[in-house]
Short mmCIF file of C-alpha atoms in Angstrom, two decimals:
data_model
loop_
_atom_site.label_atom_id
_atom_site.label_comp_id
_atom_site.label_asym_id
_atom_site.label_seq_id
_atom_site.Cartn_x
_atom_site.Cartn_y
_atom_site.Cartn_z
CA MET A 2 154.26 99.42 152.55
CA ALA A 3 154.18 96.63 149.98
CA VAL A 4 151.58 93.90 150.34
CA THR A 5 152.87 90.40 151.10
CA HIS A 6 151.01 87.88 148.98
CA ALA A 7 150.22 84.46 150.40
CA PHE A 8 150.39 81.35 148.24
CA TRP A 9 147.78 78.64 147.81
CA LEU A 10 148.36 75.30 149.51
CA ALA A 11 145.75 72.60 148.82
CA GLY A 12 143.10 75.27 148.21
CA ARG A 13 143.81 77.45 151.23
CA GLN A 14 146.00 80.49 151.74
CA ALA A 15 149.32 79.94 153.50
CA THR A 16 152.53 81.77 154.24
CA GLY A 17 156.07 80.52 154.67
CA GLU A 18 159.05 81.79 156.61
CA ASP A 19 160.64 83.85 153.82
CA THR A 20 159.51 86.30 151.15
CA PHE A 21 160.90 87.65 147.90
CA ASP A 22 160.33 90.93 146.10
CA VAL A 23 158.55 91.36 142.77
CA THR A 24 159.72 94.53 141.03
CA SER A 25 158.69 96.34 137.87
CA PRO A 26 161.11 95.92 134.95
CA TRP A 27 160.07 99.38 133.75
CA ASP A 28 161.04 101.52 136.75
CA GLY A 29 162.26 99.07 139.39
CA ARG A 30 159.50 99.89 141.84
CA LEU A 31 158.37 97.25 144.31
CA VAL A 32 155.13 95.69 143.07
CA GLY A 33 154.70 93.26 145.96
CA LYS A 34 156.26 90.71 148.25
CA VAL A 35 155.53 87.01 147.87
CA SER A 36 155.66 84.43 150.62
CA VAL A 37 157.76 81.37 149.81
CA PRO A 38 156.56 77.87 150.77
CA THR A 39 158.79 75.90 153.09
CA ASP A 40 159.91 72.40 152.14
CA ALA A 41 157.34 71.02 154.58
CA GLN A 42 154.57 73.02 152.93
CA VAL A 43 155.60 71.84 149.46
CA GLU A 44 155.47 68.27 150.77
CA GLU A 45 152.01 68.92 152.19
CA ALA A 46 150.77 70.17 148.82
CA VAL A 47 152.18 67.17 146.94
CA ALA A 48 150.76 64.73 149.47
CA ALA A 49 147.35 66.40 149.25
CA ALA A 50 147.34 66.24 145.44
CA TYR A 51 148.27 62.58 145.55
CA ALA A 52 145.66 61.75 148.19
CA VAL A 53 142.76 63.50 146.43
CA ARG A 54 143.36 62.11 142.95
CA ASP A 55 140.61 59.45 143.04
CA GLU A 56 138.08 61.74 144.69
CA PHE A 57 138.78 64.52 142.20
CA ALA A 58 138.54 62.21 139.20
CA ALA A 59 135.09 61.16 140.43
CA THR A 60 133.88 64.73 141.03
CA PRO A 61 130.75 65.37 138.94
CA ALA A 62 131.34 67.30 135.74
CA HIS A 63 128.91 70.02 136.78
CA VAL A 64 130.99 70.79 139.90
CA ARG A 65 134.20 71.20 137.92
CA ALA A 66 132.45 73.16 135.19
CA ALA A 67 130.83 75.49 137.75
CA ALA A 68 134.23 76.27 139.29
CA LEU A 69 135.72 77.04 135.88
CA ASP A 70 132.74 79.20 134.88
CA HIS A 71 133.11 81.08 138.16
CA VAL A 72 136.78 81.87 137.49
CA SER A 73 135.93 83.05 133.97
CA ARG A 74 133.23 85.41 135.27
CA ARG A 75 135.40 86.76 138.06
CA LEU A 76 138.25 87.46 135.66
CA VAL A 77 135.85 89.61 133.66
CA GLU A 78 134.81 91.48 136.81
CA ARG A 79 138.42 92.12 137.83
CA THR A 80 139.85 92.71 134.33
CA GLU A 81 141.33 96.14 134.88
CA GLU A 82 142.83 95.33 138.28
CA ILE A 83 144.47 92.16 136.93
CA ALA A 84 145.68 93.87 133.75
CA GLN A 85 147.36 96.55 135.84
CA LEU A 86 149.04 93.82 137.91
CA ILE A 87 150.30 92.00 134.79
CA SER A 88 151.70 95.24 133.41
CA ALA A 89 153.36 96.13 136.71
CA GLU A 90 155.14 92.82 137.32
CA ASN A 91 155.88 91.92 133.69
CA GLY A 92 156.40 95.31 132.00
CA LYS A 93 153.82 94.41 129.36
CA PRO A 94 152.02 97.41 127.83
CA ILE A 95 148.61 97.77 129.38
CA LYS A 96 146.76 97.22 126.10
CA TRP A 97 148.41 93.82 125.70
CA ALA A 98 147.82 93.03 129.38
CA ARG A 99 144.10 93.68 128.97
CA GLY A 100 144.11 91.36 125.98
CA GLU A 101 145.81 88.68 128.07
CA VAL A 102 143.09 88.85 130.70
CA GLY A 103 140.50 88.47 127.94
CA ARG A 104 142.24 85.36 126.70
CA ALA A 105 142.32 83.84 130.19
CA VAL A 106 138.59 84.49 130.44
CA SER A 107 138.17 82.38 127.31
CA VAL A 108 140.48 79.61 128.54
CA PHE A 109 138.41 79.04 131.66
CA ARG A 110 135.17 79.29 129.67
CA PHE A 111 136.44 76.74 127.13
CA ALA A 112 137.52 74.48 130.00
CA ALA A 113 134.07 74.66 131.57
CA GLU A 114 132.52 73.66 128.24
CA GLU A 115 134.97 70.78 127.82
CA ALA A 116 134.39 69.57 131.38
CA ARG A 117 130.71 69.09 130.53
CA ARG A 118 131.35 66.97 127.45
CA PHE A 119 134.71 65.33 128.15
CA ASN A 120 134.95 61.58 128.67
CA GLY A 121 131.45 60.66 127.62
CA GLY A 122 132.79 57.31 126.47
CA GLU A 123 133.11 55.79 123.02
CA ALA A 124 131.43 52.47 122.27
CA GLN A 125 132.93 49.99 119.80
CA ARG A 126 131.35 46.75 118.58
CA LEU A 127 133.65 43.77 118.94
CA ASP A 128 131.53 41.23 117.06
CA THR A 129 133.26 42.13 113.82
CA ASP A 130 135.11 38.83 114.44
CA ALA A 131 133.50 35.63 115.69
CA GLY A 132 135.49 35.69 118.91
CA GLY A 133 133.93 39.01 119.85
CA GLN A 134 130.29 38.00 119.51
CA GLY A 135 128.17 39.51 122.26
CA ARG A 136 130.94 41.86 123.31
CA LEU A 137 131.13 45.65 123.38
CA ALA A 138 134.10 47.87 124.25
CA LEU A 139 133.57 51.16 126.03
CA THR A 140 136.56 53.52 126.09
CA ARG A 141 136.85 56.35 128.62
CA ARG A 142 139.74 58.55 129.73
CA PHE A 143 141.19 58.62 133.24
CA PRO A 144 143.89 60.81 134.82
CA LYS A 145 147.51 59.73 134.51
CA GLY A 146 148.04 61.27 137.93
CA ALA A 147 148.67 64.65 139.51
CA VAL A 148 150.27 67.27 137.27
CA LEU A 149 153.19 69.57 137.95
CA GLY A 150 152.55 72.67 135.83
CA ILE A 151 155.46 75.07 135.29
CA ALA A 152 154.56 78.42 133.76
CA PRO A 153 156.77 81.17 132.22
CA PHE A 154 156.93 84.91 132.77
CA ASN A 155 155.84 86.22 129.37
CA PHE A 156 152.10 85.51 129.74
CA PRO A 157 151.93 85.33 133.54
CA LEU A 158 148.16 84.92 133.72
CA ASN A 159 147.13 83.13 130.53
CA LEU A 160 149.85 80.48 130.52
CA CYS A 161 149.04 79.68 134.15
CA ALA A 162 145.42 79.36 132.98
CA HIS A 163 146.53 76.94 130.26
CA LYS A 164 148.05 74.67 132.91
CA ILE A 165 145.39 74.76 135.58
CA ALA A 166 142.07 75.05 133.68
CA PRO A 167 142.46 71.82 131.64
CA ALA A 168 143.54 69.94 134.76
CA ILE A 169 140.44 70.98 136.67
CA ALA A 170 138.23 70.26 133.66
CA ALA A 171 139.62 66.70 133.45
CA GLY A 172 139.50 66.07 137.21
CA VAL A 173 143.28 65.98 137.54
CA PRO A 174 144.99 67.48 140.64
CA ILE A 175 147.61 70.09 139.76
CA ILE A 176 150.44 71.89 141.48
CA LEU A 177 151.19 75.09 139.59
CA LYS A 178 154.56 76.80 139.80
CA PRO A 179 154.40 80.36 138.40
CA ALA A 180 157.55 82.08 137.16
CA PRO A 181 159.60 83.72 139.97
CA ALA A 182 159.67 87.03 138.07
CA THR A 183 155.89 87.17 137.67
CA PRO A 184 154.07 85.14 140.36
CA LEU A 185 151.35 87.63 141.27
CA SER A 186 149.13 87.08 138.25
CA GLY A 187 149.15 83.32 138.78
CA LEU A 188 148.29 83.72 142.45
CA ILE A 189 145.19 85.69 141.40
CA ILE A 190 143.83 82.47 139.88
CA GLY A 191 144.04 80.98 143.36
CA ASP A 192 141.99 83.85 144.76
CA LEU A 193 139.20 82.96 142.34
CA LEU A 194 139.41 79.17 142.61
CA ALA A 195 139.20 79.46 146.40
CA GLU A 196 135.69 80.87 145.94
CA SER A 197 134.60 77.58 144.35
CA GLU A 198 133.75 74.18 145.85
CA LEU A 199 136.56 72.03 144.48
CA PRO A 200 137.95 69.40 146.86
CA ALA A 201 140.91 70.33 149.04
CA GLY A 202 144.19 69.26 147.47
CA SER A 203 142.91 69.38 143.90
CA TRP A 204 145.01 72.47 143.23
CA SER A 205 147.89 74.37 144.77
CA ILE A 206 149.86 77.40 143.52
CA LEU A 207 153.38 77.41 144.91
CA PRO A 208 155.85 80.22 144.07
CA VAL A 209 158.94 78.15 144.82
CA ALA A 210 162.37 79.15 143.58
CA ASN A 211 163.76 77.51 140.45
CA ASP A 212 166.48 75.76 142.45
CA HIS A 213 163.75 73.87 144.34
CA MET A 214 162.29 72.45 141.14
CA PRO A 215 164.43 69.29 140.76
CA ALA A 216 162.84 67.71 143.84
CA LEU A 217 159.33 68.41 142.54
CA VAL A 218 160.24 67.22 139.05
CA GLN A 219 161.59 63.95 140.49
CA ASP A 220 158.67 63.29 142.82
CA GLU A 221 156.93 60.10 141.69
CA ARG A 222 153.58 61.34 143.01
CA LEU A 223 153.58 63.88 140.15
CA PRO A 224 153.77 61.63 137.07
CA VAL A 225 152.82 64.34 134.56
CA ILE A 226 154.85 67.49 133.90
CA SER A 227 153.57 70.35 131.76
CA PHE A 228 156.33 72.89 131.12
CA THR A 229 156.38 76.09 129.10
CA GLY A 230 159.72 77.85 128.81
CA SER A 231 163.17 77.57 127.34
CA GLU A 232 164.42 74.69 125.23
CA LYS A 233 167.40 74.13 127.55
CA VAL A 234 165.34 73.81 130.72
CA GLY A 235 162.53 71.85 129.09
CA TYR A 236 164.74 69.12 127.69
CA ALA A 237 166.75 68.98 130.91
CA ILE A 238 163.51 68.22 132.74
CA MET A 239 162.55 65.52 130.23
CA ASP A 240 165.99 63.94 130.32
CA SER A 241 165.92 63.82 134.13
CA VAL A 242 162.60 61.92 134.28
CA PRO A 243 162.49 59.66 131.21
CA ARG A 244 159.58 57.58 132.56
CA LYS A 245 157.30 60.54 133.25
CA HIS A 246 154.87 62.03 130.78
CA CYS A 247 156.20 65.46 129.77
CA THR A 248 154.48 68.09 127.68
CA LEU A 249 157.02 70.73 126.61
CA GLU A 250 156.01 73.99 124.95
CA LEU A 251 159.38 75.49 124.13
CA GLY A 252 160.78 78.20 121.91
CA GLY A 253 160.65 79.26 118.30
CA ASN A 254 162.06 81.78 115.87
CA GLY A 255 158.88 82.33 113.92
CA ALA A 256 159.07 83.02 110.20
CA ALA A 257 156.72 85.25 108.23
CA VAL A 258 156.95 84.32 104.54
CA VAL A 259 155.82 86.95 102.03
CA LEU A 260 155.35 85.45 98.57
CA GLY A 261 155.38 87.08 95.16
CA ASP A 262 151.61 87.11 94.64
CA TYR A 263 151.19 89.28 97.73
CA ALA A 264 152.15 92.32 95.71
CA SER A 265 149.61 95.14 95.80
CA ASP A 266 150.33 98.24 97.85
CA ALA A 267 147.49 97.26 100.21
CA ASP A 268 148.93 93.76 100.57
CA LEU A 269 152.40 94.99 101.42
CA ASP A 270 151.13 97.65 103.81
CA TRP A 271 149.11 94.98 105.65
CA ALA A 272 152.03 92.56 105.79
CA ALA A 273 154.45 95.24 107.00
CA THR A 274 152.06 96.45 109.71
CA ARG A 275 151.36 92.96 110.98
CA ILE A 276 155.04 92.03 110.93
CA ALA A 277 156.06 95.19 112.79
CA THR A 278 153.35 94.78 115.40
CA PHE A 279 153.98 91.13 116.11
CA SER A 280 157.75 91.23 116.09
CA ASN A 281 157.52 93.71 118.93
CA TYR A 282 154.36 92.93 120.91
CA GLN A 283 155.13 91.71 124.43
CA GLY A 284 158.61 93.19 123.77
CA GLY A 285 159.18 90.31 121.36
CA GLN A 286 158.88 87.96 124.34
CA SER A 287 156.51 85.52 122.72
CA CYS A 288 157.36 82.08 121.36
CA ILE A 289 155.44 82.91 118.17
CA SER A 290 156.57 86.50 117.67
CA VAL A 291 157.94 87.27 114.21
CA GLN A 292 161.71 86.90 114.31
CA ARG A 293 162.41 86.15 110.65
CA VAL A 294 160.87 87.68 107.53
CA ILE A 295 161.48 85.70 104.35
CA ALA A 296 160.44 87.77 101.35
CA ASP A 297 160.26 86.78 97.71
CA ALA A 298 162.57 88.86 95.49
CA ALA A 299 159.50 90.02 93.55
CA VAL A 300 158.26 92.03 96.56
CA TYR A 301 161.36 92.44 98.73
CA ASP A 302 162.41 95.92 97.60
CA ARG A 303 158.92 97.33 98.14
CA LEU A 304 158.28 95.48 101.38
CA LEU A 305 161.50 96.25 103.26
CA PRO A 306 161.07 100.04 103.60
CA ARG A 307 157.47 99.50 104.67
CA ILE A 308 158.62 97.14 107.44
CA VAL A 309 161.25 99.61 108.66
CA ALA A 310 158.73 102.47 108.70
CA ALA A 311 156.15 100.36 110.53
CA VAL A 312 158.72 99.23 113.11
CA GLU A 313 159.83 102.81 113.69
CA ALA A 314 156.17 103.79 114.20
CA GLN A 315 155.87 101.46 117.19
CA VAL A 316 155.39 103.53 120.34
CA THR A 317 157.87 102.59 123.04
CA GLY A 318 157.84 103.67 126.64
CA ASP A 319 155.85 103.45 129.86
CA PRO A 320 153.79 100.23 129.84
CA SER A 321 151.04 101.87 131.89
CA ASP A 322 150.33 104.29 129.01
CA ALA A 323 147.54 103.04 126.75
CA LYS A 324 149.40 104.41 123.70
CA THR A 325 152.50 102.29 124.34
CA ASP A 326 153.09 99.39 121.95
CA VAL A 327 156.46 98.18 123.25
CA GLY A 328 157.53 98.15 126.89
CA PRO A 329 160.66 96.83 128.57
CA LEU A 330 161.91 93.27 128.56
CA VAL A 331 161.44 91.29 131.73
CA SER A 332 164.83 92.35 133.09
CA GLU A 333 167.91 94.39 132.25
CA ALA A 334 169.85 91.13 131.87
CA ALA A 335 167.43 90.03 129.15
CA ALA A 336 167.90 93.33 127.30
CA GLN A 337 171.68 93.05 127.63
CA ARG A 338 171.55 89.59 126.05
CA VAL A 339 169.54 90.90 123.10
CA GLU A 340 171.97 93.80 122.74
CA ALA A 341 174.91 91.37 122.64
CA TRP A 342 173.26 89.17 120.00
CA VAL A 343 172.53 92.14 117.75
CA GLN A 344 176.07 93.44 118.12
CA GLU A 345 177.46 90.00 117.27
CA ALA A 346 175.39 89.96 114.07
CA VAL A 347 176.48 93.48 113.08
CA ASP A 348 180.11 92.62 113.76
CA ALA A 349 179.69 89.58 111.49
CA GLY A 350 178.40 91.72 108.60
CA ALA A 351 174.68 92.24 109.22
CA THR A 352 173.15 95.59 108.25
CA LEU A 353 171.32 97.46 111.01
CA LEU A 354 168.42 99.38 109.43
CA THR A 355 166.82 100.71 112.60
CA GLY A 356 167.00 100.26 116.36
CA GLY A 357 169.94 98.57 118.01
CA LYS A 358 169.85 100.66 121.19
CA ARG A 359 169.27 99.69 124.81
CA ASP A 360 168.17 101.75 127.82
CA GLY A 361 168.11 99.67 130.98
CA ALA A 362 165.62 96.83 130.45
CA SER A 363 164.24 98.44 127.29
CA TYR A 364 165.48 97.65 123.79
CA VAL A 365 164.47 99.68 120.76
CA PRO A 366 162.60 97.70 118.05
CA THR A 367 165.26 96.58 115.59
CA VAL A 368 165.48 95.44 111.97
CA LEU A 369 168.50 93.64 110.47
CA THR A 370 169.28 92.42 106.97
CA ASP A 371 172.21 90.44 105.50
CA VAL A 372 172.47 88.45 108.72
CA PRO A 373 175.01 85.60 108.46
CA ALA A 374 173.38 82.21 108.92
CA ASP A 375 175.77 81.13 111.67
CA THR A 376 175.13 84.06 114.03
CA THR A 377 173.28 83.46 117.27
CA ILE A 378 170.39 85.66 116.24
CA SER A 379 169.86 83.52 113.14
CA CYS A 380 169.98 80.21 114.99
CA GLU A 381 168.35 80.86 118.36
CA GLU A 382 165.20 82.41 119.75
CA VAL A 383 165.96 86.08 120.41
CA PHE A 384 162.94 86.65 122.70
CA GLY A 385 163.24 90.36 122.15
CA PRO A 386 162.08 93.07 119.70
CA VAL A 387 164.42 92.12 116.86
CA LEU A 388 163.56 91.22 113.28
CA THR A 389 165.71 89.86 110.46
CA VAL A 390 164.69 90.18 106.79
CA THR A 391 165.95 87.83 104.07
CA LYS A 392 165.42 87.86 100.29
CA VAL A 393 164.70 84.58 98.47
CA ASP A 394 163.75 83.60 94.94
CA GLY A 395 160.44 81.79 94.77
CA GLU A 396 158.14 79.66 96.89
CA ALA A 397 160.39 76.62 97.23
CA ALA A 398 163.32 78.72 98.42
CA ALA A 399 161.06 80.56 100.86
CA PHE A 400 159.78 77.35 102.42
CA ALA A 401 163.30 75.92 102.59
CA ALA A 402 164.51 79.06 104.38
CA ALA A 403 161.63 78.87 106.86
CA ASN A 404 162.50 75.23 107.58
CA ASP A 405 166.20 76.05 108.02
CA SER A 406 165.86 76.19 111.80
CA LYS A 407 166.04 73.78 114.69
CA TYR A 408 162.70 75.20 115.82
CA GLY A 409 159.28 74.59 114.35
CA LEU A 410 156.52 76.25 116.35
CA GLN A 411 154.45 78.27 113.87
CA ALA A 412 154.89 80.06 110.55
CA GLY A 413 152.91 82.71 108.70
CA VAL A 414 152.55 82.79 104.93
CA PHE A 415 151.30 85.87 103.10
CA THR A 416 149.68 84.60 99.90
CA HIS A 417 146.32 84.73 98.15
CA ASP A 418 146.76 81.37 96.42
CA VAL A 419 144.82 78.55 98.09
CA GLN A 420 147.00 75.96 96.36
CA VAL A 421 150.08 77.59 97.90
CA ALA A 422 148.33 77.52 101.27
CA PHE A 423 147.96 73.74 101.08
CA ARG A 424 151.51 73.32 99.83
CA ALA A 425 152.73 75.40 102.77
CA HIS A 426 150.76 73.24 105.16
CA ARG A 427 152.48 70.17 103.75
CA ALA A 428 155.98 71.64 103.41
CA LEU A 429 156.53 73.70 106.55
CA GLU A 430 157.89 71.73 109.51
CA VAL A 431 155.95 73.53 112.21
CA GLY A 432 153.07 72.95 114.59
CA GLY A 433 150.86 75.56 112.91
CA VAL A 434 150.70 77.46 109.62
CA VAL A 435 148.81 80.76 109.45
CA ILE A 436 147.83 81.94 105.95
CA GLY A 437 147.51 85.63 105.21
CA ASP A 438 148.99 86.72 108.52
CA VAL A 439 151.97 86.43 110.86
CA PRO A 440 152.73 83.28 112.91
CA SER A 441 151.79 85.12 116.09
CA TYR A 442 148.24 83.82 116.26
CA ARG A 443 146.94 81.44 118.88
CA ALA A 444 143.30 80.64 119.50
CA ASP A 445 143.23 79.21 122.99
CA GLN A 446 141.02 76.27 122.06
CA MET A 447 143.14 75.06 119.14
CA PRO A 448 146.01 72.55 119.39
CA TYR A 449 149.18 74.50 120.07
CA GLY A 450 152.73 73.20 120.09
CA GLY A 451 155.71 72.61 117.88
CA ALA A 452 157.83 70.29 115.81
CA LYS A 453 161.58 69.66 116.03
CA GLN A 454 163.06 71.37 119.11
CA SER A 455 160.01 73.52 119.76
CA GLY A 456 158.58 70.92 122.07
CA VAL A 457 156.59 67.76 122.66
CA GLY A 458 152.82 67.40 122.91
CA ARG A 459 150.06 69.95 122.49
CA GLU A 460 148.35 72.57 124.61
CA GLY A 461 144.92 74.07 123.96
CA VAL A 462 142.24 73.15 126.49
CA LYS A 463 140.87 69.89 125.05
CA PHE A 464 144.29 68.76 123.85
CA ALA A 465 145.86 69.38 127.25
CA MET A 466 143.04 67.38 128.84
CA ASP A 467 143.86 64.50 126.51
CA ASP A 468 147.51 64.88 127.48
CA TYR A 469 146.73 64.68 131.19
CA THR A 470 144.69 61.48 130.78
CA TYR A 471 144.86 58.04 129.18
CA GLU A 472 142.36 55.68 127.54
CA ARG A 473 141.02 52.76 129.56
CA VAL A 474 138.87 50.12 127.88
CA LEU A 475 135.89 48.36 129.48
CA VAL A 476 134.79 45.16 127.71
CA LEU A 477 131.18 44.07 128.32
CA THR A 478 130.25 40.47 127.51
CA GLY A 479 127.08 38.47 126.97
CA LEU A 480 125.25 41.29 125.22
CA ALA A 481 122.53 40.94 122.59
CA LEU A 482 123.88 43.43 120.11
#
């Protein structure tokens, strides 16, 4: 008998009239049933968030920090249980699921630290001109209003944490919508927050269906929207509410650039191993997974067979097995889409070096070369375990190839030359450049987001807190400065 999971409405558990099933993409088994909020319950949550906004903004920092510290500690205590849940509902290999729990632990810890030091106020003398004599400006940050946070399926715990933890740290009410495919991990956060003393209405976690989102997106009581997901949906949200503040963390087709100075056997072995691992981790379902390798001609012929061998060494199979590197995609439909994109590229003249096979929701890690520039897999985010490798001649050509994309989330550059590192930082049109490694690195406290069509705004705990708030100036007069 599958457990029916309640949702969290204004800090308390609630159930609706209907439920939906959450199934494993690996074997189709029923992981759990989730209760769906009614329209009246959604309205209650929104009204509560709107009503509590002033009270929550005035909540002492130590109260918010204590709640966040509590969640961080409880995640540690329940690590294995939650990792198993992530793996079951998402299909993520258990070793990556455990890592995701560890990251969420850090997110809530960072948020607790930021809550204690955020908004201390910045003083500015105004007597730099005669008209400002005796005046002092004090700048503090205040909430823009309640946040609607929309999280994706690929990191079902940590990306929910990245929505809700900064909001609580900044004293901003939030309504979190987890992905319909993977709501259980997000609901766990509610279990832990409910053990704290935050005011009622300051947070809700509502597993509503995607077709119910337009009403929430349009609701004027939720003036801030933080969305992580596809480019198409993200920009549709922004276009539908042009006067709202939207943070969009969208897609990418991350490039790993391997330059000519990265030429020793040890260098190339390291690059190939990192590329193979992070083109396939999470089943390739990460915005910063390696999708494109751009290799200098000086190392290409020695690097390519190493990449193929390292990709073929990835262990695929049951995500509950600790030895598994690559599990299924989130659904069979997702795997079918990847299969179609690879076949389109091969039909257009690409060379398939390894992989290219699908079994249900699983897709074998794949490497392609000679991929025509106008194929879908060259232009779009594949979000699957597929890698293309391209040969270029020199640094300038490599950077130009990396920039030849509508996306610009992150890039990795394998080089030992510090001057090249700074040139890459200037030249590459992305939100982050990683030197000596793949683009698939995110420290949860750093600013994270993209350029071009990879999104708008930045996540990362402090940066999300800034995004949820605005500066308000207090001018004091008649002071003896």
